[in-house]
Amino acid sequence: MDFDIVIIGAGLVGLTTALACAESGATVALLDRKTISVGVDGRASALSSTSLRVFENLSVDLQGLTQPIRDMLVTDGEPNSPWRLHFETGDETGDLGALIENPLLQSALIDKVDATEGLTVFAPIEVHDVSRSLQGVSVLMDQGELTTRLIIAADGRESVLRRKAGITVQRFDYDAASLVTTIAHDLPHDGLAWQRMIPGGALAVLPLLPNGEHVNRSQIVWSARADGIQAATEMADKSFLGLLSEKMEGYLGDMSLAAPRHNYPLRLQIADGFTKIRLALVGDAAHVIHPLAGQGLNLGIRDAAAIAEGVKMSRQTGQDIGVASLLEYDLWRNSDTRVLGLLTHAIAESSRLNTGFIGHTRRLGLSLTNRSEKLKSSLRKQASGEALDLPSLMRAR
Ligand SMILES: Cc1cc2nc3c(=O)[nH]c(=O)nc-3n(C[C@H](O)[C@H](O)[C@H](O)COP(=O)(O)OP(=O)(O)OC[C@H]3O[C@@H](n4cnc5c(N)ncnc54)[C@H](O)[C@@H]3O)c2cc1C
């Protein structure tokens, strides 16, 4: 069977990339080694305003599934700490995005994939071999052979496709992990996303929509040394809640656990190139960054919008999709990724090392940035992707 594009990996980024490429009229095959169904990973994602726009333009129905972020606060210390950086909706900085639980986003994407013509899913499958040449690409899987002009690797941080293509990575293991869970609490969160820098890491308390069981809910992402996070994941519920309340200093009142605790090891990993002959990397296959700024998936959604723009242009001008779509992709996605990767790395490292001088510089940095509307605005633009030359899927239509 022949397709314009074959995508390997149907995680959140693979699903989005498939929809984005199909929207530009290309025929797309989406492959995954697992059945494509809604999983449980305990996570919620903070989506930037431009990511929300991509889903809107792709007619992915997120109605009633997202909790808008009305305020965003980063502090070094308790919520009233003077060492703070504060953004709010309605000021010059504009829209701050929204939180969505990953299974809800995944379910909405799968529904749209199922309803999209020209998009064929092969899952679960095993890919045995991929051979790329100047003429085209052949994908050998247990269900037969596919031929295509362009192959997209969306197969996650351990990407086999990336490794087989000989693309090396720059990798830094943080010896740190994130504990993720959901809490129910007495006081309303009012749409505030609060991140507290703590010695050795960060604690994020992110607003969620009510569900049938609980009116006031928040996602906890607690990043710290791997051994401490392992211990916090395994301790009794009561002891864990005691530890968490201590770090939250009464913010949100009494609380209880509303979901199991999950543990994610952290690394910074950026591929040395995002393209090879007839191959593009998207999502975690291209980049993995520290979650403290909640940007990994947003970067992947921007990859999807960028590659789809290339596909659209190639089709409009009658050029070979597997060549013309890649011309600007690497250059464009590389710089955005490296800026955000380095920014989050610097913040994570300042928190991990946390010596007197570094800690003081970080606190001063927060406070000075908070006083400059210009700096705040350019930070927000960088994080949302608005600082870029936007592909059409990221623009208001
Ligand atoms: C604790 C934590 C919190 C986070 N919070 C945020 C946030 O708030 N906002 C944000 O933007 N980002 C966030 N991120 C980052 C975000 O979750 C990831 O960047 C994103 O989920 C990556 O998606 P992906 O589709 O690229 O990869 P994956 O989810 O890893 O998907 C890869 C897919 O490829 C398939 N696959 C792998 N190998 C093969 C193969 N050989 N053949 C076939 N299929 C294969 C897998 O089955 C899987 O379906 C967070 C990350 C962590 C760890």
PDB file of N, CA, C and O and ligand atoms in Angstrom, residues 8-15 31-34 41 43-48 51 99 102 106 125-127 154-161 178-180 206 219 221 223 264-266 282-285 287-291 293-301, ligand 1:
ATOM      1  N   ILE A   8       5.209   6.998  12.465  1.00  0.00           N
ATOM      2  CA  ILE A   8       5.377   5.900  13.432  1.00  0.00           C
ATOM      3  C   ILE A   8       5.291   6.462  14.847  1.00  0.00           C
ATOM      4  O   ILE A   8       6.092   7.321  15.233  1.00  0.00           O
ATOM      5  N   GLY A   9       4.287   5.994  15.596  1.00  0.00           N
ATOM      6  CA  GLY A   9       4.063   6.474  16.964  1.00  0.00           C
ATOM      7  C   GLY A   9       2.776   7.272  17.036  1.00  0.00           C
ATOM      8  O   GLY A   9       2.639   8.310  16.384  1.00  0.00           O
ATOM      9  N   ALA A  10       1.813   6.749  17.829  1.00  0.00           N
ATOM     10  CA  ALA A  10       0.510   7.429  17.929  1.00  0.00           C
ATOM     11  C   ALA A  10       0.273   7.920  19.345  1.00  0.00           C
ATOM     12  O   ALA A  10      -0.801   7.742  19.915  1.00  0.00           O
ATOM     13  N   GLY A  11       1.304   8.534  19.953  1.00  0.00           N
ATOM     14  CA  GLY A  11       1.124   9.247  21.219  1.00  0.00           C
ATOM     15  C   GLY A  11       0.406  10.565  20.898  1.00  0.00           C
ATOM     16  O   GLY A  11      -0.081  10.775  19.778  1.00  0.00           O
ATOM     17  N   LEU A  12       0.383  11.483  21.866  1.00  0.00           N
ATOM     18  CA  LEU A  12      -0.343  12.746  21.648  1.00  0.00           C
ATOM     19  C   LEU A  12       0.223  13.509  20.447  1.00  0.00           C
ATOM     20  O   LEU A  12      -0.519  14.112  19.674  1.00  0.00           O
ATOM     21  N   VAL A  13       1.556  13.454  20.272  1.00  0.00           N
ATOM     22  CA  VAL A  13       2.159  14.202  19.160  1.00  0.00           C
ATOM     23  C   VAL A  13       1.921  13.494  17.820  1.00  0.00           C
ATOM     24  O   VAL A  13       1.589  14.138  16.814  1.00  0.00           O
ATOM     25  N   GLY A  14       2.050  12.151  17.800  1.00  0.00           N
ATOM     26  CA  GLY A  14       1.800  11.409  16.562  1.00  0.00           C
ATOM     27  C   GLY A  14       0.362  11.599  16.079  1.00  0.00           C
ATOM     28  O   GLY A  14       0.115  11.808  14.880  1.00  0.00           O
ATOM     29  N   LEU A  15      -0.589  11.535  17.006  1.00  0.00           N
ATOM     30  CA  LEU A  15      -2.004  11.718  16.647  1.00  0.00           C
ATOM     31  C   LEU A  15      -2.221  13.122  16.058  1.00  0.00           C
ATOM     32  O   LEU A  15      -2.886  13.296  15.030  1.00  0.00           O
ATOM     33  N   LEU A  31       1.013   4.476  12.500  1.00  0.00           N
ATOM     34  CA  LEU A  31       1.350   3.143  13.013  1.00  0.00           C
ATOM     35  C   LEU A  31       1.738   3.215  14.486  1.00  0.00           C
ATOM     36  O   LEU A  31       2.427   4.150  14.900  1.00  0.00           O
ATOM     37  N   ASP A  32       1.314   2.224  15.266  1.00  0.00           N
ATOM     38  CA  ASP A  32       1.805   2.139  16.647  1.00  0.00           C
ATOM     39  C   ASP A  32       1.897   0.674  17.053  1.00  0.00           C
ATOM     40  O   ASP A  32       1.126  -0.156  16.593  1.00  0.00           O
ATOM     41  N   ARG A  33       2.868   0.398  17.921  1.00  0.00           N
ATOM     42  CA  ARG A  33       3.014  -1.004  18.352  1.00  0.00           C
ATOM     43  C   ARG A  33       1.959  -1.383  19.382  1.00  0.00           C
ATOM     44  O   ARG A  33       1.751  -2.554  19.658  1.00  0.00           O
ATOM     45  N   LYS A  34       1.290  -0.338  19.966  1.00  0.00           N
ATOM     46  CA  LYS A  34       0.224  -0.637  20.926  1.00  0.00           C
ATOM     47  C   LYS A  34      -1.129  -0.333  20.292  1.00  0.00           C
ATOM     48  O   LYS A  34      -1.235   0.488  19.371  1.00  0.00           O
ATOM     49  N   ASP A  41      -2.122   7.830  32.403  1.00  0.00           N
ATOM     50  CA  ASP A  41      -0.751   8.140  32.797  1.00  0.00           C
ATOM     51  C   ASP A  41      -0.722   9.124  33.962  1.00  0.00           C
ATOM     52  O   ASP A  41       0.332   9.560  34.383  1.00  0.00           O
ATOM     53  N   ARG A  43      -1.287  12.100  34.127  1.00  0.00           N
ATOM     54  CA  ARG A  43      -0.815  13.459  33.866  1.00  0.00           C
ATOM     55  C   ARG A  43      -1.892  14.361  33.279  1.00  0.00           C
ATOM     56  O   ARG A  43      -2.831  13.913  32.642  1.00  0.00           O
ATOM     57  N   ALA A  44      -1.710  15.656  33.488  1.00  0.00           N
ATOM     58  CA  ALA A  44      -2.490  16.668  32.775  1.00  0.00           C
ATOM     59  C   ALA A  44      -1.466  17.548  32.075  1.00  0.00           C
ATOM     60  O   ALA A  44      -0.320  17.633  32.521  1.00  0.00           O
ATOM     61  N   SER A  45      -1.845  18.167  30.982  1.00  0.00           N
ATOM     62  CA  SER A  45      -0.888  19.029  30.272  1.00  0.00           C
ATOM     63  C   SER A  45      -1.376  20.466  30.261  1.00  0.00           C
ATOM     64  O   SER A  45      -2.568  20.728  30.056  1.00  0.00           O
ATOM     65  N   ALA A  46      -0.424  21.374  30.475  1.00  0.00           N
ATOM     66  CA  ALA A  46      -0.725  22.798  30.322  1.00  0.00           C
ATOM     67  C   ALA A  46      -0.534  23.105  28.839  1.00  0.00           C
ATOM     68  O   ALA A  46       0.578  22.983  28.322  1.00  0.00           O
ATOM     69  N   LEU A  47      -1.613  23.432  28.158  1.00  0.00           N
ATOM     70  CA  LEU A  47      -1.527  23.745  26.720  1.00  0.00           C
ATOM     71  C   LEU A  47      -1.444  25.242  26.528  1.00  0.00           C
ATOM     72  O   LEU A  47      -2.221  25.995  27.127  1.00  0.00           O
ATOM     73  N   SER A  48      -0.525  25.686  25.676  1.00  0.00           N
ATOM     74  CA  SER A  48      -0.390  27.120  25.416  1.00  0.00           C
ATOM     75  C   SER A  48      -1.534  27.569  24.509  1.00  0.00           C
ATOM     76  O   SER A  48      -2.236  26.742  23.903  1.00  0.00           O
ATOM     77  N   SER A  51      -1.187  26.155  21.050  1.00  0.00           N
ATOM     78  CA  SER A  51      -1.536  24.734  20.941  1.00  0.00           C
ATOM     79  C   SER A  51      -3.056  24.587  20.891  1.00  0.00           C
ATOM     80  O   SER A  51      -3.590  23.791  20.114  1.00  0.00           O
ATOM     81  N   LEU A  99      -5.413  23.884  31.159  1.00  0.00           N
ATOM     82  CA  LEU A  99      -5.006  22.538  31.578  1.00  0.00           C
ATOM     83  C   LEU A  99      -5.990  21.517  31.030  1.00  0.00           C
ATOM     84  O   LEU A  99      -7.193  21.753  31.043  1.00  0.00           O
ATOM     85  N   ASN A 102      -4.495  14.331  30.270  1.00  0.00           N
ATOM     86  CA  ASN A 102      -4.017  13.664  29.049  1.00  0.00           C
ATOM     87  C   ASN A 102      -5.014  12.651  28.470  1.00  0.00           C
ATOM     88  O   ASN A 102      -5.207  12.619  27.251  1.00  0.00           O
ATOM     89  N   GLN A 106      -6.293  12.728  24.677  1.00  0.00           N
ATOM     90  CA  GLN A 106      -6.053  11.560  23.835  1.00  0.00           C
ATOM     91  C   GLN A 106      -7.376  11.060  23.230  1.00  0.00           C
ATOM     92  O   GLN A 106      -7.456  10.768  22.035  1.00  0.00           O
ATOM     93  N   ILE A 125       0.981  -2.990  15.618  1.00  0.00           N
ATOM     94  CA  ILE A 125       1.848  -3.597  14.597  1.00  0.00           C
ATOM     95  C   ILE A 125       3.288  -3.623  15.090  1.00  0.00           C
ATOM     96  O   ILE A 125       3.645  -2.894  16.030  1.00  0.00           O
ATOM     97  N   GLU A 126       4.111  -4.407  14.453  1.00  0.00           N
ATOM     98  CA  GLU A 126       5.546  -4.412  14.737  1.00  0.00           C
ATOM     99  C   GLU A 126       6.243  -3.948  13.467  1.00  0.00           C
ATOM    100  O   GLU A 126       6.010  -4.519  12.390  1.00  0.00           O
ATOM    101  N   VAL A 127       7.048  -2.891  13.558  1.00  0.00           N
ATOM    102  CA  VAL A 127       7.810  -2.458  12.383  1.00  0.00           C
ATOM    103  C   VAL A 127       9.114  -3.247  12.361  1.00  0.00           C
ATOM    104  O   VAL A 127       9.877  -3.215  13.324  1.00  0.00           O
ATOM    105  N   ALA A 154       7.474   9.688  15.392  1.00  0.00           N
ATOM    106  CA  ALA A 154       6.796  10.240  16.579  1.00  0.00           C
ATOM    107  C   ALA A 154       6.828   9.156  17.644  1.00  0.00           C
ATOM    108  O   ALA A 154       5.883   9.004  18.422  1.00  0.00           O
ATOM    109  N   ASP A 155       7.938   8.377  17.655  1.00  0.00           N
ATOM    110  CA  ASP A 155       7.984   7.178  18.493  1.00  0.00           C
ATOM    111  C   ASP A 155       8.668   7.404  19.840  1.00  0.00           C
ATOM    112  O   ASP A 155       9.246   6.485  20.415  1.00  0.00           O
ATOM    113  N   GLY A 156       8.593   8.630  20.347  1.00  0.00           N
ATOM    114  CA  GLY A 156       8.970   8.891  21.737  1.00  0.00           C
ATOM    115  C   GLY A 156      10.469   9.022  21.997  1.00  0.00           C
ATOM    116  O   GLY A 156      11.290   8.962  21.094  1.00  0.00           O
ATOM    117  N   ARG A 157      10.787   9.213  23.281  1.00  0.00           N
ATOM    118  CA  ARG A 157      12.165   9.563  23.671  1.00  0.00           C
ATOM    119  C   ARG A 157      13.199   8.501  23.285  1.00  0.00           C
ATOM    120  O   ARG A 157      14.353   8.813  23.054  1.00  0.00           O
ATOM    121  N   GLU A 158      12.807   7.212  23.226  1.00  0.00           N
ATOM    122  CA  GLU A 158      13.764   6.159  22.862  1.00  0.00           C
ATOM    123  C   GLU A 158      13.687   5.835  21.371  1.00  0.00           C
ATOM    124  O   GLU A 158      14.045   4.731  20.955  1.00  0.00           O
ATOM    125  N   SER A 159      13.215   6.753  20.563  1.00  0.00           N
ATOM    126  CA  SER A 159      12.945   6.547  19.130  1.00  0.00           C
ATOM    127  C   SER A 159      13.917   5.592  18.411  1.00  0.00           C
ATOM    128  O   SER A 159      15.114   5.880  18.283  1.00  0.00           O
ATOM    129  N   VAL A 160      13.372   4.483  17.928  1.00  0.00           N
ATOM    130  CA  VAL A 160      14.174   3.513  17.177  1.00  0.00           C
ATOM    131  C   VAL A 160      14.514   4.113  15.804  1.00  0.00           C
ATOM    132  O   VAL A 160      15.624   3.948  15.285  1.00  0.00           O
ATOM    133  N   LEU A 161      13.543   4.824  15.252  1.00  0.00           N
ATOM    134  CA  LEU A 161      13.746   5.420  13.929  1.00  0.00           C
ATOM    135  C   LEU A 161      14.907   6.426  13.942  1.00  0.00           C
ATOM    136  O   LEU A 161      15.732   6.472  13.031  1.00  0.00           O
ATOM    137  N   SER A 178       9.800  13.319  38.510  1.00  0.00           N
ATOM    138  CA  SER A 178       8.590  14.059  38.881  1.00  0.00           C
ATOM    139  C   SER A 178       7.555  13.093  39.414  1.00  0.00           C
ATOM    140  O   SER A 178       7.294  12.061  38.796  1.00  0.00           O
ATOM    141  N   LEU A 179       7.003  13.444  40.564  1.00  0.00           N
ATOM    142  CA  LEU A 179       5.861  12.692  41.089  1.00  0.00           C
ATOM    143  C   LEU A 179       4.615  13.431  40.611  1.00  0.00           C
ATOM    144  O   LEU A 179       4.492  14.643  40.791  1.00  0.00           O
ATOM    145  N   VAL A 180       3.699  12.684  39.998  1.00  0.00           N
ATOM    146  CA  VAL A 180       2.475  13.307  39.486  1.00  0.00           C
ATOM    147  C   VAL A 180       1.271  12.662  40.147  1.00  0.00           C
ATOM    148  O   VAL A 180       1.186  11.440  40.235  1.00  0.00           O
ATOM    149  N   LEU A 206      -1.510  22.692  39.751  1.00  0.00           N
ATOM    150  CA  LEU A 206      -2.136  23.161  38.508  1.00  0.00           C
ATOM    151  C   LEU A 206      -3.641  22.918  38.530  1.00  0.00           C
ATOM    152  O   LEU A 206      -4.085  21.809  38.885  1.00  0.00           O
ATOM    153  N   GLN A 219      -3.802  19.284  39.869  1.00  0.00           N
ATOM    154  CA  GLN A 219      -2.745  18.339  39.533  1.00  0.00           C
ATOM    155  C   GLN A 219      -1.483  18.759  40.280  1.00  0.00           C
ATOM    156  O   GLN A 219      -1.165  19.953  40.348  1.00  0.00           O
ATOM    157  N   VAL A 221       2.609  18.310  40.341  1.00  0.00           N
ATOM    158  CA  VAL A 221       3.823  17.807  39.676  1.00  0.00           C
ATOM    159  C   VAL A 221       4.986  18.241  40.566  1.00  0.00           C
ATOM    160  O   VAL A 221       5.327  19.424  40.626  1.00  0.00           O
ATOM    161  N   SER A 223       8.833  17.871  41.363  1.00  0.00           N
ATOM    162  CA  SER A 223      10.098  17.416  40.775  1.00  0.00           C
ATOM    163  C   SER A 223      11.221  17.615  41.789  1.00  0.00           C
ATOM    164  O   SER A 223      11.379  18.714  42.340  1.00  0.00           O
ATOM    165  N   TYR A 264       7.964   9.880  37.108  1.00  0.00           N
ATOM    166  CA  TYR A 264       8.595  10.009  35.784  1.00  0.00           C
ATOM    167  C   TYR A 264      10.045  10.476  35.916  1.00  0.00           C
ATOM    168  O   TYR A 264      10.289  11.587  36.420  1.00  0.00           O
ATOM    169  N   PRO A 265      11.024   9.669  35.468  1.00  0.00           N
ATOM    170  CA  PRO A 265      12.423  10.125  35.494  1.00  0.00           C
ATOM    171  C   PRO A 265      12.629  11.270  34.496  1.00  0.00           C
ATOM    172  O   PRO A 265      11.983  11.290  33.449  1.00  0.00           O
ATOM    173  N   LEU A 266      13.520  12.208  34.821  1.00  0.00           N
ATOM    174  CA  LEU A 266      13.662  13.409  33.997  1.00  0.00           C
ATOM    175  C   LEU A 266      15.004  13.474  33.273  1.00  0.00           C
ATOM    176  O   LEU A 266      16.037  13.121  33.826  1.00  0.00           O
ATOM    177  N   VAL A 282       9.522  14.310  15.281  1.00  0.00           N
ATOM    178  CA  VAL A 282       8.606  15.212  15.995  1.00  0.00           C
ATOM    179  C   VAL A 282       8.456  14.753  17.445  1.00  0.00           C
ATOM    180  O   VAL A 282       8.687  13.583  17.760  1.00  0.00           O
ATOM    181  N   GLY A 283       8.032  15.665  18.318  1.00  0.00           N
ATOM    182  CA  GLY A 283       7.734  15.321  19.711  1.00  0.00           C
ATOM    183  C   GLY A 283       8.967  14.833  20.463  1.00  0.00           C
ATOM    184  O   GLY A 283      10.102  15.247  20.185  1.00  0.00           O
ATOM    185  N   ASP A 284       8.722  13.910  21.412  1.00  0.00           N
ATOM    186  CA  ASP A 284       9.819  13.449  22.269  1.00  0.00           C
ATOM    187  C   ASP A 284      10.903  12.713  21.491  1.00  0.00           C
ATOM    188  O   ASP A 284      12.023  12.560  21.985  1.00  0.00           O
ATOM    189  N   ALA A 285      10.615  12.241  20.285  1.00  0.00           N
ATOM    190  CA  ALA A 285      11.661  11.634  19.453  1.00  0.00           C
ATOM    191  C   ALA A 285      12.719  12.696  19.111  1.00  0.00           C
ATOM    192  O   ALA A 285      13.898  12.377  18.943  1.00  0.00           O
ATOM    193  N   HIS A 287      12.945  15.836  21.013  1.00  0.00           N
ATOM    194  CA  HIS A 287      13.352  16.617  22.190  1.00  0.00           C
ATOM    195  C   HIS A 287      12.601  16.188  23.437  1.00  0.00           C
ATOM    196  O   HIS A 287      11.409  15.937  23.402  1.00  0.00           O
ATOM    197  N   VAL A 288      13.336  16.109  24.550  1.00  0.00           N
ATOM    198  CA  VAL A 288      12.707  15.872  25.857  1.00  0.00           C
ATOM    199  C   VAL A 288      13.254  16.969  26.756  1.00  0.00           C
ATOM    200  O   VAL A 288      14.477  17.141  26.849  1.00  0.00           O
ATOM    201  N   ILE A 289      12.360  17.722  27.395  1.00  0.00           N
ATOM    202  CA  ILE A 289      12.860  18.802  28.259  1.00  0.00           C
ATOM    203  C   ILE A 289      12.264  18.649  29.661  1.00  0.00           C
ATOM    204  O   ILE A 289      11.294  17.921  29.856  1.00  0.00           O
ATOM    205  N   HIS A 290      12.859  19.339  30.631  1.00  0.00           N
ATOM    206  CA  HIS A 290      12.368  19.296  32.017  1.00  0.00           C
ATOM    207  C   HIS A 290      10.921  19.807  32.043  1.00  0.00           C
ATOM    208  O   HIS A 290      10.612  20.819  31.408  1.00  0.00           O
ATOM    209  N   PRO A 291      10.017  19.132  32.800  1.00  0.00           N
ATOM    210  CA  PRO A 291       8.602  19.539  32.739  1.00  0.00           C
ATOM    211  C   PRO A 291       8.265  20.794  33.534  1.00  0.00           C
ATOM    212  O   PRO A 291       7.112  21.205  33.563  1.00  0.00           O
ATOM    213  N   ALA A 293       8.420  23.869  33.070  1.00  0.00           N
ATOM    214  CA  ALA A 293       7.690  24.950  32.392  1.00  0.00           C
ATOM    215  C   ALA A 293       6.490  24.385  31.614  1.00  0.00           C
ATOM    216  O   ALA A 293       5.782  25.134  30.933  1.00  0.00           O
ATOM    217  N   GLY A 294       6.247  23.068  31.704  1.00  0.00           N
ATOM    218  CA  GLY A 294       5.095  22.458  31.020  1.00  0.00           C
ATOM    219  C   GLY A 294       5.120  22.720  29.525  1.00  0.00           C
ATOM    220  O   GLY A 294       4.126  23.156  28.943  1.00  0.00           O
ATOM    221  N   GLN A 295       6.266  22.440  28.862  1.00  0.00           N
ATOM    222  CA  GLN A 295       6.389  22.831  27.459  1.00  0.00           C
ATOM    223  C   GLN A 295       6.651  21.694  26.480  1.00  0.00           C
ATOM    224  O   GLN A 295       6.618  21.904  25.272  1.00  0.00           O
ATOM    225  N   GLY A 296       6.921  20.465  26.973  1.00  0.00           N
ATOM    226  CA  GLY A 296       7.318  19.381  26.067  1.00  0.00           C
ATOM    227  C   GLY A 296       6.277  19.081  25.000  1.00  0.00           C
ATOM    228  O   GLY A 296       6.595  18.999  23.808  1.00  0.00           O
ATOM    229  N   LEU A 297       5.047  18.922  25.417  1.00  0.00           N
ATOM    230  CA  LEU A 297       3.986  18.610  24.457  1.00  0.00           C
ATOM    231  C   LEU A 297       3.719  19.816  23.546  1.00  0.00           C
ATOM    232  O   LEU A 297       3.493  19.659  22.343  1.00  0.00           O
ATOM    233  N   ASN A 298       3.777  21.013  24.127  1.00  0.00           N
ATOM    234  CA  ASN A 298       3.562  22.214  23.299  1.00  0.00           C
ATOM    235  C   ASN A 298       4.588  22.293  22.167  1.00  0.00           C
ATOM    236  O   ASN A 298       4.246  22.646  21.039  1.00  0.00           O
ATOM    237  N   LEU A 299       5.845  21.940  22.479  1.00  0.00           N
ATOM    238  CA  LEU A 299       6.865  21.919  21.420  1.00  0.00           C
ATOM    239  C   LEU A 299       6.476  20.896  20.344  1.00  0.00           C
ATOM    240  O   LEU A 299       6.618  21.150  19.145  1.00  0.00           O
ATOM    241  N   GLY A 300       5.991  19.723  20.786  1.00  0.00           N
ATOM    242  CA  GLY A 300       5.601  18.669  19.846  1.00  0.00           C
ATOM    243  C   GLY A 300       4.435  19.104  18.957  1.00  0.00           C
ATOM    244  O   GLY A 300       4.389  18.779  17.766  1.00  0.00           O
ATOM    245  N   ILE A 301       3.506  19.845  19.528  1.00  0.00           N
ATOM    246  CA  ILE A 301       2.359  20.330  18.736  1.00  0.00           C
ATOM    247  C   ILE A 301       2.844  21.353  17.702  1.00  0.00           C
ATOM    248  O   ILE A 301       2.382  21.389  16.563  1.00  0.00           O
TER     249      ILE A 301
HETATM  250  C1  LIG B   1       5.749  14.772  34.614  1.00  0.00           C
HETATM  251  C2  LIG B   1       5.572  15.379  33.262  1.00  0.00           C
HETATM  252  C3  LIG B   1       4.688  16.443  33.095  1.00  0.00           C
HETATM  253  C4  LIG B   1       4.532  17.028  31.830  1.00  0.00           C
HETATM  254  N1  LIG B   1       3.695  18.106  31.712  1.00  0.00           N
HETATM  255  C5  LIG B   1       3.604  18.732  30.500  1.00  0.00           C
HETATM  256  C6  LIG B   1       2.779  19.896  30.337  1.00  0.00           C
HETATM  257  O1  LIG B   1       2.129  20.380  31.282  1.00  0.00           O
HETATM  258  N2  LIG B   1       2.733  20.505  29.116  1.00  0.00           N
HETATM  259  C7  LIG B   1       3.455  20.028  28.059  1.00  0.00           C
HETATM  260  O2  LIG B   1       3.421  20.652  26.976  1.00  0.00           O
HETATM  261  N3  LIG B   1       4.241  18.911  28.175  1.00  0.00           N
HETATM  262  C8  LIG B   1       4.322  18.246  29.357  1.00  0.00           C
HETATM  263  N4  LIG B   1       5.097  17.133  29.480  1.00  0.00           N
HETATM  264  C9  LIG B   1       5.757  16.573  28.277  1.00  0.00           C
HETATM  265  C10 LIG B   1       4.804  15.696  27.454  1.00  0.00           C
HETATM  266  O3  LIG B   1       4.078  14.824  28.283  1.00  0.00           O
HETATM  267  C11 LIG B   1       5.555  14.891  26.389  1.00  0.00           C
HETATM  268  O4  LIG B   1       6.443  15.757  25.709  1.00  0.00           O
HETATM  269  C12 LIG B   1       4.600  14.278  25.371  1.00  0.00           C
HETATM  270  O5  LIG B   1       3.630  13.468  25.997  1.00  0.00           O
HETATM  271  C13 LIG B   1       5.360  13.443  24.330  1.00  0.00           C
HETATM  272  O6  LIG B   1       4.462  12.855  23.421  1.00  0.00           O
HETATM  273  P1  LIG B   1       4.985  11.995  22.193  1.00  0.00           P
HETATM  274  O7  LIG B   1       3.745  11.617  21.433  1.00  0.00           O
HETATM  275  O8  LIG B   1       6.081  12.697  21.472  1.00  0.00           O
HETATM  276  O9  LIG B   1       5.682  10.682  22.817  1.00  0.00           O
HETATM  277  P2  LIG B   1       5.062   9.419  23.555  1.00  0.00           P
HETATM  278  O10 LIG B   1       3.919   9.797  24.415  1.00  0.00           O
HETATM  279  O11 LIG B   1       6.207   8.726  24.185  1.00  0.00           O
HETATM  280  O12 LIG B   1       4.468   8.498  22.376  1.00  0.00           O
HETATM  281  C14 LIG B   1       5.273   7.656  21.584  1.00  0.00           C
HETATM  282  C15 LIG B   1       4.383   6.637  20.885  1.00  0.00           C
HETATM  283  O13 LIG B   1       5.190   5.874  19.990  1.00  0.00           O
HETATM  284  C16 LIG B   1       4.894   4.497  20.109  1.00  0.00           C
HETATM  285  N5  LIG B   1       6.106   3.753  19.745  1.00  0.00           N
HETATM  286  C17 LIG B   1       7.321   3.809  20.334  1.00  0.00           C
HETATM  287  N6  LIG B   1       8.199   3.014  19.683  1.00  0.00           N
HETATM  288  C18 LIG B   1       7.532   2.453  18.655  1.00  0.00           C
HETATM  289  C19 LIG B   1       7.899   1.547  17.618  1.00  0.00           C
HETATM  290  N7  LIG B   1       9.137   1.053  17.521  1.00  0.00           N
HETATM  291  N8  LIG B   1       6.959   1.168  16.715  1.00  0.00           N
HETATM  292  C20 LIG B   1       5.700   1.650  16.800  1.00  0.00           C
HETATM  293  N9  LIG B   1       5.283   2.524  17.761  1.00  0.00           N
HETATM  294  C21 LIG B   1       6.185   2.914  18.673  1.00  0.00           C
HETATM  295  C22 LIG B   1       4.498   4.319  21.576  1.00  0.00           C
HETATM  296  O14 LIG B   1       3.680   3.164  21.750  1.00  0.00           O
HETATM  297  C23 LIG B   1       3.729   5.621  21.845  1.00  0.00           C
HETATM  298  O15 LIG B   1       2.361   5.498  21.526  1.00  0.00           O
HETATM  299  C24 LIG B   1       5.261  16.528  30.716  1.00  0.00           C
HETATM  300  C25 LIG B   1       6.134  15.446  30.880  1.00  0.00           C
HETATM  301  C26 LIG B   1       6.296  14.868  32.144  1.00  0.00           C
HETATM  302  C27 LIG B   1       7.255  13.713  32.298  1.00  0.00           C
END
